[in-house]
Amino acid sequence: MTTPAPAAVIDRTTQPGRFSRRWRQVRQIQARLPSLASLSDRELTKFAKSLGWQARSGVGAQELLIDGFATACEAIRRTLSINLYPVQLYAGLALQTGQVVEMQTGEGKTVTAVGPVFVRALEGRGTHVMTSNEYLAERDAAHLTPTYELLGLSVGCVKAALETPQRKKVYACDVTYGTANEFGFDYLRDRLKLPDSTPDDDDEHGPKSTKTVQRGRHFAMIDEADSILLDEGRTPLIIALPTTAEESLAIMIKWSHETAALLAASHDFVFKAEDKSAQLTEQGCRRVLMHRRPAAVCRYDLETIYRRVEIALQAQWAFHRDRDYLIKEDEVQIVDESTGRAMDGRRWQEGLHQAVEVKEGMEPTDDHAVGARITLQRYLSLYPFVAGMTGTAWSSRREFRRLYRLKVIRVPTHRRCLRAALPPRIFATLPAKFDAVAQQVAELREQGRSVLVGTPSIRASEQLSERLKKLNTPHRLLNALQDAEENDIIAEAGQPGRVTIATNMAGRGTDIILHNAVRNAGGLHVIATEYHSARRIDRQLVGRSARQGDPGTCQFIVSVEDELFQLVPEKWKKRWQAAALAEHRDELSAATWLGIFLKAQRRIERQHARDRRKLGKQEQKRWRTYRQMGLDPCLDLAEDR
């Protein structure tokens, strides 16, 4: 598959209507910089605070835009020794107006956000900068604290380990960093503290109570917006209240697992891989009834028994260890598909988590009652101003518009992208694919190149690692089991002869700095071993090479037995795999088979988009209904689950 070309340099003369206004503002900001450069640090801070006084006295953000961005640029130059490029200023201006900005990987999104965050923070209502994981939030907050302090702003980072008094202090800061989930959970905790109020009582300053930790929601800046708004946006945030599980329920879960193992696919149940569901047939229901039931199970009605068996089937057929979850510290931890990171503390609902635990030979943990819930999609709608930035948003621009009413713009790269996409290679079987990848890695390493190999799961990364060990090829492995070492592994991934095997987590938030010898040898080569369920994830991976004008190459090496085909209808999968084996050769014609892979990928993308759209409509309807009834949509929604 040919890698999508980077956005071309904008011809500002041929498209004046669309771009002239914002580029004119960029030139005005640049013209303002020399006068600020002559100020001392103390004078610059005093000037920045004077902008805040104007904002709080009623002067609009638009009137302070040029001075605000110029002041932020000067602070970045002094504290980080970075001069912002015109394209970064252009992106910052778009973010300030509430848009999703697509900037190619390595173009400096972190510092680009400082300008719009500073201008929005001038009003004194606080701004929230959301990232995809706590490590990145803490890193960015620490990295930019000197810059914000020079601008007269306070900075905090909300982390899972913080107690309530510390959280209140962090939210009282002018700029607060944290994960989107943590912001959402704090909102739900605040709702639980004010059960007699409703979300309608909140304005942008938040509920008027000293009990709450959040002082309100004014402006949200979202890093990796596609991951947070689309991939995580459909997952409800739930505060679970522990309940003491009955002994009979634990017996039921174990019995359901044993019964599910006796059932035959297609005959006793129908499994749909595309939506990870299992449904008993009439024959299957009869077999369940005929299977001996302990007295504890007999206490439950037949509908509950059938449902528990279907959940057990779902756990056995749809969720796989080291792909969808991993066992860490004797706990089942869910793995995020889009990042490859373990989501500590996240649990599946409706008994699925306990079913997976029993499948892995563990005792089922206590079930949890839902105390409060909200989706990120609904939570972010509570902010008057939302903006996002990512390297991959353009292909999902219609969905951003439909779900969040956010316009997506593409920002050109500062330097021309030199990435070369090699023709894809397609194999009939997984072993043939992994052999080809291992052989190519060994050859590239001898040339002095650095190589990053992307895999969709922990299991796939370990299978490839075994192949490389047999070839005596040194390499580093990066997946959710080594997430604590991520920074060190990625920091060395650009060294000559360095081979890094990584799940999707290597594509987000970390930089690969190339050694000069690697740059001279042709740069970083990225091998994608599968097409993912979304083109955005593919683009994130290949975008690791050829950044900021560096050379680099990328190539897809895939097989008809890839995990992508586990998510398509069974009849499609069987037909395609039979056709591949009928060719009686390991490597297939890319011209013939590439279209099949892209068809499967587009089908899954559309299904996920439909799921997100359906969830959004359901959530809207529930909120509207509960508000009409005078109930709290966050707390009372738990009753209809």
XYZ file of C-alpha atoms in Angstrom:
641
model
C 0.000 0.000 0.000
C 1.371 3.372 -0.955
C 1.853 5.563 2.064
C -0.373 8.685 1.946
C 1.717 11.593 0.786
C 2.236 14.455 3.244
C 0.217 17.584 2.705
C 1.818 19.641 -0.023
C 3.177 23.107 0.678
C 0.231 25.475 0.460
C 0.237 27.854 -2.462
C -1.012 30.948 -0.700
C -1.363 32.939 -3.917
C -3.700 30.538 -5.704
C -6.014 30.020 -2.689
C -6.319 33.480 -1.111
C -9.917 33.059 -0.003
C -9.183 30.026 2.133
C -5.758 30.792 3.583
C -4.951 34.499 3.326
C -6.503 35.598 6.641
C -4.696 33.083 8.846
C -1.382 33.476 7.024
C -1.727 37.232 7.415
C -2.044 36.674 11.164
C 1.117 34.523 11.060
C 3.016 37.383 9.453
C 1.654 39.809 12.061
C 2.858 37.540 14.879
C 6.309 37.289 13.304
C 6.452 41.070 12.912
C 5.651 41.503 16.616
C 8.480 39.243 17.826
C 11.471 41.669 17.553
C 9.882 44.155 19.971
C 9.324 41.406 22.549
C 12.871 40.068 22.155
C 14.222 43.301 23.647
C 12.303 42.802 26.920
C 13.883 41.221 29.979
C 12.347 38.050 31.403
C 10.662 40.070 34.140
C 9.259 42.534 31.627
C 7.995 39.726 29.398
C 6.176 38.122 32.346
C 4.690 41.495 33.284
C 3.501 42.005 29.706
C 1.951 38.506 29.645
C 0.094 39.224 32.892
C -1.181 42.507 31.457
C -2.798 40.503 28.644
C -4.528 38.419 31.321
C -5.873 41.533 33.034
C -7.272 42.728 29.711
C -8.901 39.354 29.046
C -10.537 39.269 32.484
C -11.808 42.818 32.039
C -13.740 41.848 28.919
C -11.326 42.185 26.002
C -12.006 39.328 23.574
C -9.512 36.593 22.759
C -9.497 37.659 19.113
C -8.230 41.138 20.033
C -5.404 39.648 22.115
C -4.531 36.983 19.556
C -1.451 38.528 17.922
C 0.157 39.742 21.153
C -0.737 36.494 22.909
C 0.832 34.227 20.287
C 3.890 36.438 19.919
C 4.450 36.395 23.686
C 4.117 32.600 23.755
C 6.618 32.282 20.872
C 9.153 34.442 22.693
C 8.742 32.431 25.903
C 9.287 29.179 23.977
C 12.424 30.618 22.374
C 13.897 31.633 25.728
C 13.050 28.493 27.722
C 13.319 25.746 25.093
C 15.619 27.369 22.481
C 12.975 26.682 19.819
C 11.825 29.129 17.167
C 8.359 28.170 15.993
C 8.001 27.688 12.242
C 5.279 29.542 10.324
C 3.357 26.272 9.850
C 3.334 25.769 13.630
C 1.904 29.245 14.139
C -0.685 28.511 11.470
C -1.663 25.297 13.278
C -1.813 27.089 16.631
C -4.180 29.703 15.249
C -6.465 26.947 13.951
C -6.402 25.247 17.358
C -7.303 28.488 19.102
C -10.497 28.726 17.047
C -11.539 25.170 17.969
C -10.505 22.833 15.154
C -8.744 19.488 14.770
C -5.331 19.996 13.197
C -3.498 17.247 11.329
C 0.265 17.742 11.661
C 2.623 15.075 10.431
C 4.527 13.063 13.051
C 7.576 14.956 14.318
C 6.351 18.422 13.359
C 6.276 19.662 16.972
C 2.671 19.408 18.125
C 3.599 19.741 21.816
C 5.026 23.269 21.529
C 2.465 24.252 18.886
C -0.233 23.920 21.560
C 1.382 26.490 23.878
C 0.085 29.518 21.929
C -3.613 28.598 21.907
C -3.460 27.268 25.484
C -1.911 30.541 26.684
C -4.487 32.722 24.911
C -7.405 30.672 26.273
C -5.878 30.608 29.776
C -5.740 34.414 29.892
C -9.400 34.527 30.945
C -8.518 32.798 34.229
C -10.981 29.933 33.802
C -8.368 27.219 33.409
C -7.474 25.099 30.398
C -7.229 21.308 30.234
C -4.621 19.623 28.036
C -5.558 15.972 27.507
C -3.184 13.230 26.399
C -3.580 9.506 25.783
C -1.523 8.293 28.775
C -0.239 9.542 32.103
C 3.438 9.306 31.163
C 3.001 11.755 28.275
C 0.901 14.119 30.396
C 3.532 14.225 33.146
C 6.375 14.565 30.637
C 4.764 17.424 28.703
C 3.744 19.280 31.865
C 7.298 19.095 33.266
C 8.835 20.029 29.901
C 6.657 23.126 29.432
C 6.424 24.361 33.029
C 9.343 26.863 32.612
C 7.625 28.268 29.517
C 4.258 28.720 31.192
C 5.843 30.171 34.336
C 7.644 32.766 32.213
C 4.183 33.615 30.831
C 2.871 34.065 34.369
C 0.784 30.877 34.370
C 0.701 28.029 36.879
C 0.866 24.416 35.662
C -0.332 21.153 37.203
C -0.699 17.519 36.175
C -3.579 15.365 37.401
C -2.518 11.765 38.038
C -4.356 8.695 39.215
C -2.395 8.533 42.481
C -3.321 12.057 43.644
C -5.564 12.505 46.685
C -8.503 14.939 46.664
C -6.687 17.961 48.208
C -3.855 17.623 45.682
C -6.343 17.284 42.817
C -8.061 20.515 43.827
C -4.718 22.326 43.742
C -3.925 20.907 40.300
C -7.303 21.951 38.885
C -6.852 25.416 40.380
C -3.826 25.921 38.099
C -4.121 27.962 34.902
C -3.066 24.947 32.803
C -3.829 21.372 33.848
C -2.388 18.348 32.054
C -3.764 14.830 32.355
C -5.337 11.924 30.531
C -8.792 12.387 29.047
C -10.036 9.491 31.167
C -8.791 11.068 34.386
C -10.597 14.334 33.604
C -13.771 12.387 32.880
C -13.532 10.300 36.043
C -13.001 13.405 38.178
C -16.141 14.878 36.664
C -18.085 11.732 37.616
C -16.674 11.786 41.151
C -17.836 15.372 41.451
C -21.300 14.348 40.276
C -21.422 11.702 43.003
C -20.555 14.367 45.592
C -23.464 16.545 44.422
C -26.302 14.039 43.935
C -29.008 16.700 44.280
C -27.720 18.798 41.378
C -27.859 18.084 37.663
C -25.448 18.881 34.840
C -27.773 21.762 33.947
C -26.587 23.470 37.143
C -23.076 23.705 35.646
C -21.945 26.595 33.546
C -18.468 26.778 32.079
C -17.166 27.572 35.567
C -18.531 24.308 36.943
C -20.742 23.525 39.923
C -20.596 26.033 42.747
C -19.355 23.798 45.558
C -16.209 23.432 47.602
C -16.723 19.652 47.571
C -15.751 19.245 43.921
C -12.188 19.080 42.587
C -12.848 20.461 39.094
C -13.573 24.150 39.013
C -15.205 23.887 35.604
C -14.696 23.152 31.943
C -13.631 26.010 29.682
C -11.144 24.887 27.010
C -9.934 21.363 26.197
C -6.811 20.859 24.100
C -6.628 17.206 23.026
C -3.365 15.610 21.938
C -3.671 12.495 19.737
C -7.240 13.571 19.053
C -8.099 10.607 16.836
C -7.198 8.123 19.565
C -9.086 9.964 22.311
C -12.111 11.232 20.386
C -12.701 8.266 18.080
C -11.062 5.121 19.478
C -11.724 5.846 23.153
C -14.758 8.057 22.607
C -17.093 5.078 22.234
C -16.004 3.481 25.534
C -18.050 4.624 28.542
C -16.181 5.910 31.574
C -17.673 4.072 34.534
C -17.122 4.523 38.246
C -17.774 1.096 39.662
C -18.980 0.495 43.184
C -17.728 -2.848 44.571
C -20.378 -5.339 45.525
C -19.997 -8.595 47.385
C -20.508 -11.366 44.862
C -22.766 -14.238 45.859
C -21.117 -17.640 45.968
C -23.753 -18.891 43.525
C -22.689 -16.299 40.950
C -19.082 -17.509 41.014
C -20.352 -21.075 40.542
C -22.532 -19.885 37.648
C -19.562 -18.204 35.896
C -17.391 -21.331 36.213
C -20.233 -23.616 35.081
C -20.900 -21.364 32.077
C -17.238 -21.626 31.061
C -17.320 -25.433 31.265
C -20.589 -25.597 29.330
C -19.374 -23.214 26.608
C -16.368 -25.475 25.982
C -18.751 -28.324 25.054
C -20.614 -26.370 22.375
C -19.833 -26.567 18.657
C -19.490 -23.448 16.534
C -22.110 -22.905 13.800
C -24.201 -25.765 15.209
C -24.758 -24.772 18.843
C -23.943 -21.069 18.537
C -23.212 -18.398 15.960
C -20.107 -16.275 16.486
C -19.818 -12.917 14.686
C -16.212 -11.771 14.673
C -17.034 -8.296 13.348
C -18.912 -7.313 16.514
C -17.391 -9.942 18.857
C -20.746 -11.477 19.740
C -21.913 -15.066 20.298
C -25.533 -16.207 20.174
C -26.924 -19.622 21.060
C -28.983 -21.473 18.449
C -32.051 -23.543 19.342
C -29.874 -26.650 19.341
C -27.381 -24.881 21.589
C -30.088 -23.894 24.062
C -31.191 -27.515 24.244
C -27.623 -28.674 24.900
C -27.269 -26.097 27.675
C -30.491 -27.356 29.261
C -29.351 -30.975 29.024
C -25.995 -30.258 30.674
C -26.011 -31.088 34.382
C -26.500 -27.970 36.523
C -25.402 -27.548 40.154
C -28.059 -26.471 42.639
C -26.562 -22.959 42.764
C -27.077 -22.559 38.990
C -30.653 -23.844 39.165
C -31.546 -20.773 41.211
C -31.245 -18.611 38.078
C -33.872 -18.287 35.357
C -33.174 -19.720 31.900
C -32.666 -16.310 30.264
C -29.854 -15.521 32.719
C -28.262 -18.942 32.197
C -28.308 -18.569 28.405
C -26.828 -15.076 28.675
C -23.998 -16.242 30.953
C -23.100 -19.043 28.538
C -23.055 -16.560 25.636
C -20.724 -14.294 27.637
C -18.452 -17.278 28.285
C -18.431 -18.035 24.532
C -17.614 -14.400 23.834
C -14.660 -14.561 26.261
C -13.363 -17.770 24.638
C -13.784 -16.798 20.985
C -13.516 -13.000 20.776
C -10.901 -12.093 23.387
C -7.373 -13.457 23.193
C -4.506 -13.215 25.627
C -1.627 -10.938 24.561
C -3.861 -9.338 21.963
C -6.962 -8.017 23.729
C -5.647 -8.406 27.264
C -2.623 -9.547 29.235
C -2.026 -11.077 32.642
C 0.008 -8.689 34.765
C 0.499 -8.925 38.534
C -2.139 -11.682 38.661
C -4.731 -9.399 37.076
C -6.439 -9.309 33.701
C -5.494 -5.962 32.121
C -7.200 -4.763 28.952
C -4.931 -3.754 26.049
C -5.902 -0.685 24.042
C -5.983 -1.619 20.346
C -4.963 1.810 19.063
C -1.905 2.249 21.331
C -0.952 -1.272 22.418
C -0.791 -0.065 26.020
C -2.319 -1.830 29.009
C -5.215 0.139 30.493
C -4.704 -0.313 34.213
C -7.948 -0.279 36.196
C -10.234 -0.642 33.143
C -12.739 -3.542 33.309
C -15.192 -5.092 30.896
C -18.796 -4.925 31.999
C -21.786 -7.277 32.234
C -19.761 -10.232 33.533
C -17.301 -10.372 30.642
C -14.301 -9.523 32.819
C -15.097 -12.371 35.221
C -15.596 -14.743 32.270
C -12.114 -13.907 30.968
C -10.652 -14.438 34.441
C -12.210 -17.921 34.668
C -10.999 -18.694 31.153
C -7.446 -17.967 32.375
C -7.860 -20.260 35.384
C -8.284 -17.417 37.875
C -10.917 -16.963 40.530
C -13.595 -14.480 39.357
C -13.297 -11.142 41.128
C -16.252 -9.421 42.712
C -18.673 -7.853 40.300
C -19.119 -4.093 40.334
C -22.274 -2.017 40.307
C -22.282 1.083 38.121
C -22.170 4.196 40.305
C -21.797 6.790 37.557
C -21.060 6.739 33.842
C -20.457 9.009 30.896
C -18.793 8.656 27.521
C -15.872 10.878 26.540
C -17.996 12.009 23.632
C -20.647 13.353 26.023
C -18.139 14.675 28.581
C -16.268 16.749 25.994
C -19.548 18.253 24.810
C -19.649 20.026 28.202
C -16.683 22.205 27.152
C -17.557 25.457 25.326
C -14.249 25.243 23.421
C -12.533 22.042 22.204
C -9.534 21.662 19.898
C -7.437 18.667 18.905
C -4.203 17.782 17.173
C -2.951 14.539 15.698
C -0.902 13.147 12.834
C -3.869 11.250 11.390
C -7.251 12.965 11.248
C -7.960 13.719 7.609
C -9.376 10.308 6.698
C -11.862 10.654 9.590
C -12.772 14.298 8.979
C -16.458 13.549 8.323
C -16.736 11.649 11.591
C -15.114 14.488 13.558
C -17.624 16.861 12.014
C -20.601 14.550 12.641
C -19.777 13.543 16.227
C -18.096 16.645 17.612
C -18.853 19.419 15.099
C -15.097 19.893 14.724
C -13.571 20.865 11.407
C -10.322 19.130 10.390
C -7.547 21.004 8.600
C -4.235 19.684 7.279
C -1.084 21.659 7.966
C 1.849 21.391 5.542
C 5.176 20.040 6.769
C 7.995 22.470 7.468
C 10.332 20.496 5.216
C 9.431 18.286 2.255
C 8.795 14.681 3.280
C 11.378 12.280 1.807
C 9.659 9.034 2.803
C 9.670 6.339 0.105
C 6.956 3.677 0.252
C 8.101 0.309 -1.084
C 5.570 -2.025 -2.783
C 3.689 -4.226 -0.293
C 4.453 -7.937 -0.033
C 1.609 -10.385 0.641
C 1.971 -13.981 1.826
C -0.441 -16.900 2.147
C 0.528 -17.880 5.713
C 1.808 -16.273 8.906
C 5.026 -18.368 9.051
C 5.946 -17.314 5.500
C 5.316 -13.678 6.386
C 7.396 -13.749 9.554
C 10.251 -15.508 7.735
C 10.249 -12.772 5.074
C 10.205 -10.006 7.692
C 13.061 -11.575 9.658
C 15.141 -11.993 6.490
C 14.603 -8.386 5.416
C 15.420 -7.084 8.898
C 18.736 -8.975 8.882
C 19.639 -7.528 5.462
C 18.789 -3.939 6.429
C 20.744 -4.226 9.646
C 23.852 -5.197 7.705
C 23.432 -2.009 5.654
C 23.634 0.106 8.826
C 19.973 1.062 8.744
C 17.779 1.217 11.833
C 14.535 -0.760 11.576
C 11.200 -0.418 13.359
C 8.814 -3.353 12.946
C 5.194 -2.702 13.880
C 2.941 -5.523 15.070
C -0.738 -5.414 16.101
C -0.439 -7.485 19.279
C 1.906 -8.722 21.991
C 1.640 -12.265 20.627
C 2.670 -11.211 17.118
C 5.620 -9.191 18.433
C 6.882 -12.201 20.410
C 6.473 -14.564 17.422
C 8.624 -12.280 15.310
C 11.130 -11.948 18.140
C 11.567 -15.735 18.141
C 12.303 -15.679 14.394
C 14.983 -13.021 14.837
C 16.585 -14.939 17.690
C 16.962 -17.966 15.394
C 18.789 -15.728 12.898
C 20.979 -14.317 15.712
C 19.691 -10.825 14.963
C 19.917 -8.534 18.034
C 16.735 -6.550 18.655
C 14.643 -4.813 21.308
C 11.041 -5.725 22.056
C 8.510 -3.055 23.009
C 4.965 -3.955 23.956
C 2.620 -3.551 26.920
C 4.790 -5.951 28.950
C 7.767 -3.562 28.628
C 5.890 -0.258 28.739
C 8.026 1.026 31.616
C 11.090 0.847 29.318
C 9.393 2.591 26.399
C 11.298 5.864 26.598
C 14.727 4.164 26.728
C 13.910 1.741 23.897
C 12.588 4.444 21.565
C 15.496 6.773 22.393
C 17.900 4.157 20.984
C 15.756 3.082 18.017
C 17.561 5.422 15.611
C 21.053 4.002 16.206
C 22.911 2.140 13.403
C 21.854 -1.501 13.131
C 19.200 -1.106 15.825
C 16.105 -3.295 15.369
C 12.978 -2.483 17.385
C 9.854 -4.632 17.382
C 6.897 -2.712 18.738
C 3.146 -2.782 19.056
C 1.188 0.358 18.182
C 2.460 2.153 21.285
C 5.672 3.119 19.450
C 3.679 5.352 17.127
C 2.458 7.902 19.623
C 4.090 10.597 21.682
C 7.732 9.504 21.504
C 10.522 10.629 19.189
C 13.053 8.501 17.289
C 16.206 10.553 16.775
C 18.374 9.316 13.893
C 22.122 8.872 14.194
C 24.011 10.612 11.366
C 25.300 7.251 10.113
C 21.711 5.999 9.821
C 20.671 9.169 8.026
C 23.476 8.693 5.512
C 22.556 5.014 5.027
C 18.961 5.841 4.070
C 17.238 6.556 7.372
C 14.789 4.566 9.452
C 12.943 1.742 7.701
C 9.474 0.894 9.032
C 7.949 -2.520 8.391
C 4.224 -2.847 9.057
C 3.405 -6.526 9.530
C -0.366 -6.046 9.267
C -2.983 -3.637 8.050
C -4.771 -2.454 11.167
C -8.488 -1.981 11.664
C -8.109 1.714 10.782
C -5.959 3.468 8.208
C -5.122 6.065 10.850
C -3.138 3.510 12.877
C -1.202 2.446 9.766
C -0.312 6.054 9.034
C 0.862 6.605 12.615
C 3.261 3.702 12.272
C 4.771 4.553 8.889
C 4.946 8.200 9.983
C 7.757 7.265 12.357
C 10.170 7.371 9.395
C 11.309 10.370 7.322
C 10.474 13.091 9.824
C 11.562 16.737 9.548
C 13.197 16.213 6.164
C 15.076 13.025 7.167
C 15.262 10.176 4.643
C 13.323 6.994 5.341
C 11.386 4.116 3.843
C 8.397 1.980 4.774
C 6.776 -1.241 3.572
C 3.799 -3.447 4.415
C 4.537 -7.180 4.695
C 1.270 -8.999 5.444
C -0.485 -12.351 5.157
C -3.975 -13.684 4.497
C -3.927 -15.207 8.022
C -3.506 -11.808 9.703
C -5.702 -10.674 12.574
C -7.448 -8.239 10.236
C -9.269 -11.201 8.675
C -10.532 -12.354 12.063
C -12.826 -9.321 12.058
C -14.574 -9.968 8.733
C -17.504 -12.357 8.131
C -16.494 -16.008 8.341
C -17.567 -16.745 4.757
C -15.265 -13.991 3.441
C -12.328 -15.221 5.483
C -12.685 -18.848 4.398
C -13.070 -17.927 0.725
C -9.997 -15.677 0.705
C -7.784 -18.074 2.646
C -8.795 -20.966 0.375
C -7.964 -18.874 -2.695
C -4.553 -18.025 -1.229
C -3.683 -21.657 -0.521
C -4.881 -22.657 -4.010
C -2.063 -20.610 -5.571
C 0.455 -23.129 -4.121
C 3.090 -20.517 -3.350
C 4.055 -18.522 -0.292
C 4.229 -15.012 -1.773
C 1.097 -13.824 -3.558
C 0.614 -11.182 -6.207
C 0.253 -7.798 -4.486
C -1.630 -6.416 -7.489
C -4.310 -9.098 -7.050
C -4.563 -9.204 -3.273
C -3.993 -5.622 -2.128
C -7.562 -4.644 -2.966
C -8.895 -7.458 -0.772
C -6.935 -6.205 2.241
C -8.104 -2.640 1.734
C -11.695 -3.824 1.293
C -11.549 -5.665 4.624
C -9.992 -2.640 6.321
C -12.610 -0.225 4.956
C -15.413 -2.559 6.068
C -14.119 -2.631 9.641
C -13.597 1.143 9.643
C -17.188 1.700 8.552
C -18.461 -0.719 11.217
C -16.554 1.106 13.953
C -17.785 4.458 12.668
C -21.382 3.164 12.732
C -20.870 1.909 16.288
C -19.605 5.314 17.412
C -22.459 7.095 15.661
C -25.007 4.733 17.208
C -23.499 5.205 20.667
C -23.630 8.977 20.261
C -27.291 8.921 19.296
C -28.170 6.588 22.165
C -26.337 8.793 24.650
C -28.039 11.918 23.304
C -31.452 10.310 23.601
C -30.802 9.119 27.150
C -29.565 12.503 28.313
C -32.570 14.236 26.786
C -35.016 11.748 28.321
C -33.477 11.834 31.790
C -33.299 15.610 31.861
C -36.980 15.792 30.953
C -37.655 13.448 33.878
C -35.579 15.603 36.238
C -32.958 12.873 36.750
C -29.171 13.044 36.601
C -28.033 11.463 33.297
C -24.658 10.519 34.798
C -25.900 8.816 37.944
C -29.350 7.499 37.066
C -28.224 6.088 33.722
C -26.811 3.232 35.746
C -30.309 1.979 36.426
C -31.077 1.083 32.808
C -27.878 -0.858 32.231
